[in-house]
Amino acid sequence: MSPAPRRILITTRLFDDAAARYLAEHDCVAVPSGLPADALDSDIPDAALSALLEGAVGWIVGQRAVTREILAAHPDLKVIARRGVGYDRVDIAGARALGRIVTIAAGANDPAVADHTLAMILAVLRRLKESAIAIAADDWRVVSGFDLTGKTVGLVGLGRIGKAVARRLHGFDTKVLVATRTPDPDFPFVEYVPLDDLIARSDVVSLHAPLGPETRHLIGAAALAAMKPHAVLVNTSRGGLVDDRALLAALEAGRLGGAGLDVFEAEADPALKPVAAALAARPDVVATAHASGSSGEALARGNLISAQCVVAALDGLAMPPGCLVAGG
C-alpha cells in the first residue's frame, strides 16, 4: 500500500489548478482552508488555523502571521512557503529554533508590482480619479493633469521591483534618480544620489525599500516638507515606510500634488484605519488594497513557485529558481 499523500495546507486566495497538480505529482495533496474567495488568511482565527494545520507537513501562506506559538504547536509542519516576498510576517528566529524551513516566492510578482507602480504614477499625475469623480457627478469639464514624460522620478531602493520600475520609466524619457546602498552598473541611465537629494529634486518619489527599524517612517513630516510643491508620492512597498498621519497632513495643507498608495500603516496597526480611510477618500489619492502583486499571472507564478519550494524542502532537494530560504 502506498503512503498517504503529504498534506499541504493552502491558505492563500486563488490557488490554481496548475499548482495543485504540481503538488499531486509529487505525492502531496493541497488542503484548502475553506475561506471565502474574497477573504484573507489573516482573518482565520487561531483555533480554526490550529485545526487546519493538524497533520500538515507544509503550509503555503499569504498574509497570515506565522508565530513561534503556531509552529511549536504543530511539530509535523516542516516547511512554510510564503506566496509573496518579505519575511516580516514570519517569526524567523522561532522557525530556525524549531528547525522549520521558511521560503518566499522571489520574483513572482515583480512585473505586476512594477506595472501597478507605473499605473499609480500616471493616474495621479493625470488626475484620473478626480476626472472620474467629476464625470460621475455630471461635470464634464476637463481636468488638466501633468505629463510623466520629461519628469524627474526618484526611486528609493533598487531591488528587483525597483529595477523593473526603472526600466519602464526609461521608456517615458524621464530622469531617474535612485537612492540605494547597492548601485548596479547595469543601469547606466539612472543617477545615484543621496536620499535627501532625491527627495528635493524629484517630481515623483516611488518607494521600493524593505521595512525595518532603519526605514520605518523613512518618509515622515520632514521628508514630505522637503519634497517639491505638487510632487507625487507612490508607495507599493510597505506601509510603515510612510508616516501616514504626516502624509495626510501634507495633502490637507496642499503641499503635495497627490499620492498613489497600495499599502498603509493600518495593515499592521488597526488604530490607524481612520487615517487610511481619510487618505483613500481624497480625490488626489489613488488607493488600492495591497493589490499591486495580485495580477492573475503573478498569483499563478507565486502559486507554482510556492509549491516547488514545498516539494524541494520536503524531499531535501536544491531549491528551484525563485525559491529563497530565510537565512539560506
Tab-separated table of C-alpha atoms in Angstrom:
chain	number	residue	atom	x	y	z
A	1	MET	CA	0.000	0.000	0.000
A	2	SER	CA	1.417	3.381	-0.988
A	3	PRO	CA	1.735	6.012	1.732
A	4	ALA	CA	-0.917	8.694	2.001
A	5	PRO	CA	-0.123	11.939	0.160
A	6	ARG	CA	1.583	14.574	2.279
A	7	ARG	CA	-0.871	17.236	3.439
A	8	ILE	CA	-0.075	20.825	2.364
A	9	LEU	CA	-2.375	23.459	3.844
A	10	ILE	CA	-3.235	26.252	1.393
A	11	THR	CA	-4.459	29.466	2.997
A	12	THR	CA	-3.723	31.797	0.090
A	13	ARG	CA	-6.533	33.053	-2.114
A	14	LEU	CA	-6.856	31.840	-5.712
A	15	PHE	CA	-4.572	28.809	-5.519
A	16	ASP	CA	-4.909	27.492	-9.074
A	17	ASP	CA	-5.219	24.005	-10.527
A	18	ALA	CA	-1.741	24.001	-12.104
A	19	ALA	CA	-0.038	24.468	-8.715
A	20	ALA	CA	-2.320	21.875	-7.100
A	21	ARG	CA	-1.433	19.408	-9.875
A	22	TYR	CA	2.274	20.015	-9.276
A	23	LEU	CA	1.786	19.084	-5.626
A	24	ALA	CA	-0.222	15.984	-6.567
A	25	GLU	CA	2.504	14.869	-8.992
A	26	HIS	CA	4.963	14.960	-6.090
A	27	ASP	CA	2.999	12.928	-3.559
A	28	CYS	CA	1.358	15.917	-1.905
A	29	VAL	CA	-2.258	16.948	-1.592
A	30	ALA	CA	-3.410	20.556	-1.432
A	31	VAL	CA	-5.719	21.049	1.539
A	32	PRO	CA	-7.872	24.175	1.082
A	33	SER	CA	-8.638	26.441	4.007
A	34	GLY	CA	-12.307	26.861	3.148
A	35	LEU	CA	-12.041	30.640	3.213
A	36	PRO	CA	-14.381	32.678	1.013
A	37	ALA	CA	-12.772	33.796	-2.246
A	38	ASP	CA	-12.539	37.409	-1.063
A	39	ALA	CA	-11.125	36.655	2.404
A	40	LEU	CA	-7.508	36.896	3.528
A	41	ASP	CA	-5.887	34.188	5.620
A	42	SER	CA	-5.078	36.857	8.191
A	43	ASP	CA	-8.800	36.576	9.044
A	44	ILE	CA	-8.504	32.932	10.167
A	45	PRO	CA	-8.961	32.694	13.967
A	46	ASP	CA	-6.187	30.933	15.859
A	47	ALA	CA	-8.358	27.972	16.847
A	48	ALA	CA	-9.546	27.395	13.279
A	49	LEU	CA	-5.993	27.655	11.950
A	50	SER	CA	-4.773	25.137	14.515
A	51	ALA	CA	-7.399	22.653	13.342
A	52	LEU	CA	-6.455	23.209	9.698
A	53	LEU	CA	-2.775	22.609	10.413
A	54	GLU	CA	-3.345	19.228	12.060
A	55	GLY	CA	-1.392	16.648	10.073
A	56	ALA	CA	0.034	19.209	7.626
A	57	VAL	CA	3.728	18.960	6.755
A	58	GLY	CA	3.692	22.076	4.577
A	59	TRP	CA	1.856	25.388	4.600
A	60	ILE	CA	1.524	27.802	1.686
A	61	VAL	CA	0.603	31.071	3.341
A	62	GLY	CA	-0.370	34.557	2.236
A	63	GLN	CA	-0.877	37.366	4.747
A	64	ARG	CA	-1.278	35.326	7.958
A	65	ALA	CA	1.231	35.954	10.727
A	66	VAL	CA	3.313	32.831	11.366
A	67	THR	CA	4.254	32.894	15.047
A	68	ARG	CA	6.543	30.706	17.104
A	69	GLU	CA	3.489	29.569	19.076
A	70	ILE	CA	1.789	28.278	15.927
A	71	LEU	CA	4.927	26.454	14.821
A	72	ALA	CA	5.567	24.925	18.253
A	73	ALA	CA	2.019	23.598	18.407
A	74	HIS	CA	2.488	21.724	15.099
A	75	PRO	CA	5.746	19.747	15.175
A	76	ASP	CA	4.884	17.917	11.921
A	77	LEU	CA	4.955	21.195	9.990
A	78	LYS	CA	8.306	21.204	8.193
A	79	VAL	CA	8.069	23.999	5.606
A	80	ILE	CA	6.237	27.317	5.413
A	81	ALA	CA	6.162	28.857	1.922
A	82	ARG	CA	5.050	32.476	1.624
A	83	ARG	CA	3.376	33.238	-1.690
A	84	GLY	CA	4.982	36.632	-1.808
A	85	VAL	CA	8.154	38.380	-0.773
A	86	GLY	CA	9.443	39.518	2.584
A	87	TYR	CA	9.635	37.637	5.852
A	88	ASP	CA	8.126	40.359	8.036
A	89	ARG	CA	5.007	38.293	8.853
A	90	VAL	CA	7.022	35.241	9.929
A	91	ASP	CA	8.877	34.705	13.218
A	92	ILE	CA	12.107	33.693	11.511
A	93	ALA	CA	14.044	33.285	14.764
A	94	GLY	CA	11.331	30.988	16.081
A	95	ALA	CA	11.266	28.975	12.864
A	96	ARG	CA	15.035	28.497	12.954
A	97	ALA	CA	14.983	27.477	16.598
A	98	LEU	CA	12.330	24.866	15.840
A	99	GLY	CA	14.101	23.598	12.717
A	100	ARG	CA	11.482	24.747	10.221
A	101	ILE	CA	12.170	25.924	6.665
A	102	VAL	CA	10.664	29.248	5.550
A	103	THR	CA	10.677	30.297	1.895
A	104	ILE	CA	9.422	33.145	-0.253
A	105	ALA	CA	8.457	33.249	-3.939
A	106	ALA	CA	11.015	35.759	-5.128
A	107	GLY	CA	10.303	37.438	-8.427
A	108	ALA	CA	6.788	36.058	-8.864
A	109	ASN	CA	5.092	39.427	-8.643
A	110	ASP	CA	7.870	41.754	-9.829
A	111	PRO	CA	6.249	42.610	-13.197
A	112	ALA	CA	2.843	43.068	-11.599
A	113	VAL	CA	4.093	45.453	-8.900
A	114	ALA	CA	6.167	47.415	-11.413
A	115	ASP	CA	3.171	47.772	-13.739
A	116	HIS	CA	0.974	48.817	-10.812
A	117	THR	CA	3.532	51.412	-9.762
A	118	LEU	CA	3.517	52.980	-13.227
A	119	ALA	CA	-0.273	52.868	-13.280
A	120	MET	CA	-0.401	54.784	-9.996
A	121	ILE	CA	2.140	57.366	-11.116
A	122	LEU	CA	0.209	58.026	-14.309
A	123	ALA	CA	-3.191	58.017	-12.594
A	124	VAL	CA	-2.137	60.601	-10.005
A	125	LEU	CA	-0.286	62.827	-12.473
A	126	ARG	CA	-3.174	62.763	-14.962
A	127	ARG	CA	-5.731	63.206	-12.145
A	128	LEU	CA	-7.802	60.271	-13.349
A	129	LYS	CA	-9.643	59.810	-10.043
A	130	GLU	CA	-10.636	63.473	-9.929
A	131	SER	CA	-11.856	63.286	-13.509
A	132	ALA	CA	-13.902	60.147	-12.821
A	133	ILE	CA	-15.486	61.748	-9.749
A	134	ALA	CA	-16.419	64.839	-11.748
A	135	ILE	CA	-17.944	62.876	-14.625
A	136	ALA	CA	-19.932	60.715	-12.198
A	137	ALA	CA	-21.422	63.983	-10.894
A	138	ASP	CA	-22.276	65.008	-14.485
A	139	ASP	CA	-19.471	67.577	-14.556
A	140	TRP	CA	-17.754	67.117	-17.916
A	141	ARG	CA	-15.255	69.949	-17.669
A	142	VAL	CA	-11.684	68.918	-18.495
A	143	VAL	CA	-9.486	68.105	-15.512
A	144	SER	CA	-5.976	69.022	-16.627
A	145	GLY	CA	-3.162	66.838	-15.315
A	146	PHE	CA	0.560	66.561	-15.947
A	147	ASP	CA	2.847	64.539	-18.218
A	148	LEU	CA	5.129	61.824	-16.920
A	149	THR	CA	7.383	62.354	-19.931
A	150	GLY	CA	10.332	64.535	-19.016
A	151	LYS	CA	9.741	64.397	-15.274
A	152	THR	CA	12.324	63.533	-12.634
A	153	VAL	CA	11.351	60.343	-10.805
A	154	GLY	CA	13.129	59.234	-7.643
A	155	LEU	CA	13.263	55.545	-6.744
A	156	VAL	CA	14.054	54.721	-3.141
A	157	GLY	CA	15.608	51.272	-3.447
A	158	LEU	CA	16.801	49.317	-6.483
A	159	GLY	CA	15.908	45.715	-5.809
A	160	ARG	CA	14.130	43.514	-8.335
A	161	ILE	CA	10.977	45.652	-8.391
A	162	GLY	CA	12.855	48.944	-8.321
A	163	LYS	CA	14.843	47.809	-11.348
A	164	ALA	CA	11.672	46.780	-13.171
A	165	VAL	CA	10.173	50.217	-12.485
A	166	ALA	CA	13.365	51.939	-13.648
A	167	ARG	CA	13.267	50.055	-16.961
A	168	ARG	CA	9.655	51.092	-17.521
A	169	LEU	CA	10.366	54.718	-16.644
A	170	HIS	CA	13.232	54.778	-19.140
A	171	GLY	CA	10.656	54.437	-21.898
A	172	PHE	CA	8.974	57.656	-20.761
A	173	ASP	CA	12.141	59.740	-21.214
A	174	THR	CA	12.206	60.513	-17.510
A	175	LYS	CA	15.250	61.403	-15.464
A	176	VAL	CA	15.541	58.588	-12.921
A	177	LEU	CA	17.224	59.243	-9.582
A	178	VAL	CA	18.000	56.309	-7.294
A	179	ALA	CA	18.856	56.198	-3.598
A	180	THR	CA	20.352	52.812	-2.737
A	181	ARG	CA	23.250	51.254	-0.878
A	182	THR	CA	23.998	48.947	-3.806
A	183	PRO	CA	24.296	50.761	-7.167
A	184	ASP	CA	24.003	48.498	-10.203
A	185	PRO	CA	26.356	49.153	-13.141
A	186	ASP	CA	23.784	47.580	-15.465
A	187	PHE	CA	21.601	50.685	-15.024
A	188	PRO	CA	23.728	53.462	-16.551
A	189	PHE	CA	20.658	55.567	-17.345
A	190	VAL	CA	19.934	56.301	-13.673
A	191	GLU	CA	21.682	58.787	-11.390
A	192	TYR	CA	22.618	57.571	-7.924
A	193	VAL	CA	22.071	60.239	-5.292
A	194	PRO	CA	21.640	60.548	-1.512
A	195	LEU	CA	18.069	60.250	-0.262
A	196	ASP	CA	17.846	63.918	0.722
A	197	ASP	CA	18.890	64.955	-2.784
A	198	LEU	CA	16.370	62.581	-4.347
A	199	ILE	CA	13.520	63.915	-2.233
A	200	ALA	CA	14.346	67.530	-3.020
A	201	ARG	CA	14.726	67.049	-6.806
A	202	SER	CA	12.023	64.536	-7.722
A	203	ASP	CA	8.631	65.267	-9.240
A	204	VAL	CA	7.623	61.738	-8.271
A	205	VAL	CA	9.036	59.727	-5.348
A	206	SER	CA	8.383	55.971	-5.524
A	207	LEU	CA	9.284	53.644	-2.653
A	208	HIS	CA	10.846	50.212	-3.225
A	209	ALA	CA	12.667	49.554	0.040
A	210	PRO	CA	12.192	46.842	2.675
A	211	LEU	CA	10.619	47.740	6.000
A	212	GLY	CA	12.840	47.592	9.069
A	213	PRO	CA	13.887	49.705	12.040
A	214	GLU	CA	16.086	51.887	9.805
A	215	THR	CA	13.415	52.501	7.178
A	216	ARG	CA	10.276	52.869	9.308
A	217	HIS	CA	8.798	56.324	8.612
A	218	LEU	CA	11.530	56.921	6.056
A	219	ILE	CA	9.072	59.389	4.569
A	220	GLY	CA	7.882	61.440	7.510
A	221	ALA	CA	6.983	65.071	8.092
A	222	ALA	CA	10.499	66.359	7.378
A	223	ALA	CA	10.862	64.429	4.110
A	224	LEU	CA	7.377	65.457	2.961
A	225	ALA	CA	8.153	69.109	3.695
A	226	ALA	CA	11.343	68.819	1.622
A	227	MET	CA	9.539	67.491	-1.463
A	228	LYS	CA	8.729	69.790	-4.364
A	229	PRO	CA	5.364	71.560	-4.170
A	230	HIS	CA	2.849	69.381	-6.027
A	231	ALA	CA	5.224	66.388	-6.131
A	232	VAL	CA	3.671	62.913	-6.064
A	233	LEU	CA	4.452	60.125	-3.586
A	234	VAL	CA	3.879	56.473	-4.555
A	235	ASN	CA	4.186	53.527	-2.178
A	236	THR	CA	3.743	49.978	-3.457
A	237	SER	CA	6.228	48.517	-0.974
A	238	ARG	CA	5.387	48.515	2.757
A	239	GLY	CA	3.029	50.750	4.689
A	240	GLY	CA	5.413	51.554	7.522
A	241	LEU	CA	7.825	53.297	5.175
A	242	VAL	CA	5.500	56.314	5.249
A	243	ASP	CA	4.155	58.197	8.264
A	244	ASP	CA	0.533	58.144	7.110
A	245	ARG	CA	-0.543	60.846	9.559
A	246	ALA	CA	2.161	63.170	8.239
A	247	LEU	CA	1.200	62.352	4.649
A	248	LEU	CA	-2.452	63.156	5.321
A	249	ALA	CA	-1.455	66.466	6.914
A	250	ALA	CA	0.737	67.380	3.935
A	251	LEU	CA	-2.055	66.624	1.465
A	252	GLU	CA	-4.612	68.537	3.517
A	253	ALA	CA	-2.250	71.514	3.576
A	254	GLY	CA	-1.869	71.382	-0.221
A	255	ARG	CA	1.869	70.737	-0.029
A	256	LEU	CA	1.780	67.714	-2.369
A	257	GLY	CA	0.206	67.021	-5.722
A	258	GLY	CA	-1.137	63.661	-4.640
A	259	ALA	CA	-0.245	60.104	-3.728
A	260	GLY	CA	-0.606	56.564	-5.016
A	261	LEU	CA	-0.879	54.125	-2.113
A	262	ASP	CA	-1.129	50.350	-2.305
A	263	VAL	CA	-0.051	49.884	1.317
A	264	PHE	CA	-0.937	51.603	4.582
A	265	GLU	CA	0.287	51.605	8.162
A	266	ALA	CA	-3.191	50.420	9.174
A	267	GLU	CA	-2.367	46.964	7.820
A	268	ALA	CA	-0.188	46.442	10.884
A	269	ASP	CA	-1.904	48.895	13.250
A	270	PRO	CA	-5.730	48.859	13.165
A	271	ALA	CA	-5.767	52.072	15.237
A	272	LEU	CA	-4.643	53.869	12.062
A	273	LYS	CA	-7.594	52.706	9.948
A	274	PRO	CA	-9.274	56.144	10.158
A	275	VAL	CA	-6.104	57.714	8.746
A	276	ALA	CA	-6.006	55.176	5.914
A	277	ALA	CA	-9.682	55.786	5.185
A	278	ALA	CA	-9.156	59.553	5.104
A	279	LEU	CA	-6.259	59.157	2.691
A	280	ALA	CA	-8.136	56.768	0.416
A	281	ALA	CA	-11.150	59.092	0.290
A	282	ARG	CA	-9.189	62.041	-1.029
A	283	PRO	CA	-9.629	62.885	-4.725
A	284	ASP	CA	-5.861	63.365	-5.079
A	285	VAL	CA	-5.070	59.881	-3.724
A	286	VAL	CA	-5.296	56.691	-5.776
A	287	ALA	CA	-5.576	53.808	-3.323
A	288	THR	CA	-5.597	50.030	-3.674
A	289	ALA	CA	-5.764	47.334	-1.014
A	290	HIS	CA	-2.233	45.850	-1.165
A	291	ALA	CA	-3.172	44.568	-4.612
A	292	SER	CA	-0.147	45.518	-6.691
A	293	GLY	CA	1.233	41.984	-6.789
A	294	SER	CA	-2.121	40.286	-7.318
A	295	SER	CA	-2.479	40.072	-11.082
A	296	GLY	CA	-3.696	36.715	-12.349
A	297	GLU	CA	-0.309	35.988	-13.876
A	298	ALA	CA	1.602	36.957	-10.728
A	299	LEU	CA	-0.599	34.826	-8.477
A	300	ALA	CA	-0.149	31.824	-10.767
A	301	ARG	CA	3.636	32.285	-10.752
A	302	GLY	CA	3.644	32.633	-6.964
A	303	ASN	CA	1.455	29.556	-6.508
A	304	LEU	CA	3.751	27.378	-8.609
A	305	ILE	CA	6.955	28.687	-7.047
A	306	SER	CA	5.498	28.115	-3.570
A	307	ALA	CA	4.507	24.561	-4.490
A	308	GLN	CA	8.011	23.940	-5.844
A	309	CYS	CA	9.522	25.350	-2.632
A	310	VAL	CA	7.428	22.969	-0.521
A	311	VAL	CA	8.322	19.876	-2.556
A	312	ALA	CA	12.035	20.728	-2.637
A	313	ALA	CA	12.106	21.305	1.125
A	314	LEU	CA	10.249	18.085	1.934
A	315	ASP	CA	12.374	15.991	-0.448
A	316	GLY	CA	15.699	17.561	0.522
A	317	LEU	CA	16.321	18.867	-2.992
A	318	ALA	CA	18.056	22.021	-4.180
A	319	MET	CA	15.664	24.939	-4.283
A	320	PRO	CA	14.485	25.822	-7.812
A	321	PRO	CA	14.689	29.383	-9.191
A	322	GLY	CA	12.530	31.808	-7.265
A	323	CYS	CA	12.577	29.822	-4.022
A	324	LEU	CA	14.513	31.765	-1.421
A	325	VAL	CA	15.060	30.273	2.012
A	326	ALA	CA	15.219	32.530	5.055
A	327	GLY	CA	18.788	32.557	6.258
A	328	GLY	CA	19.870	30.460	3.277
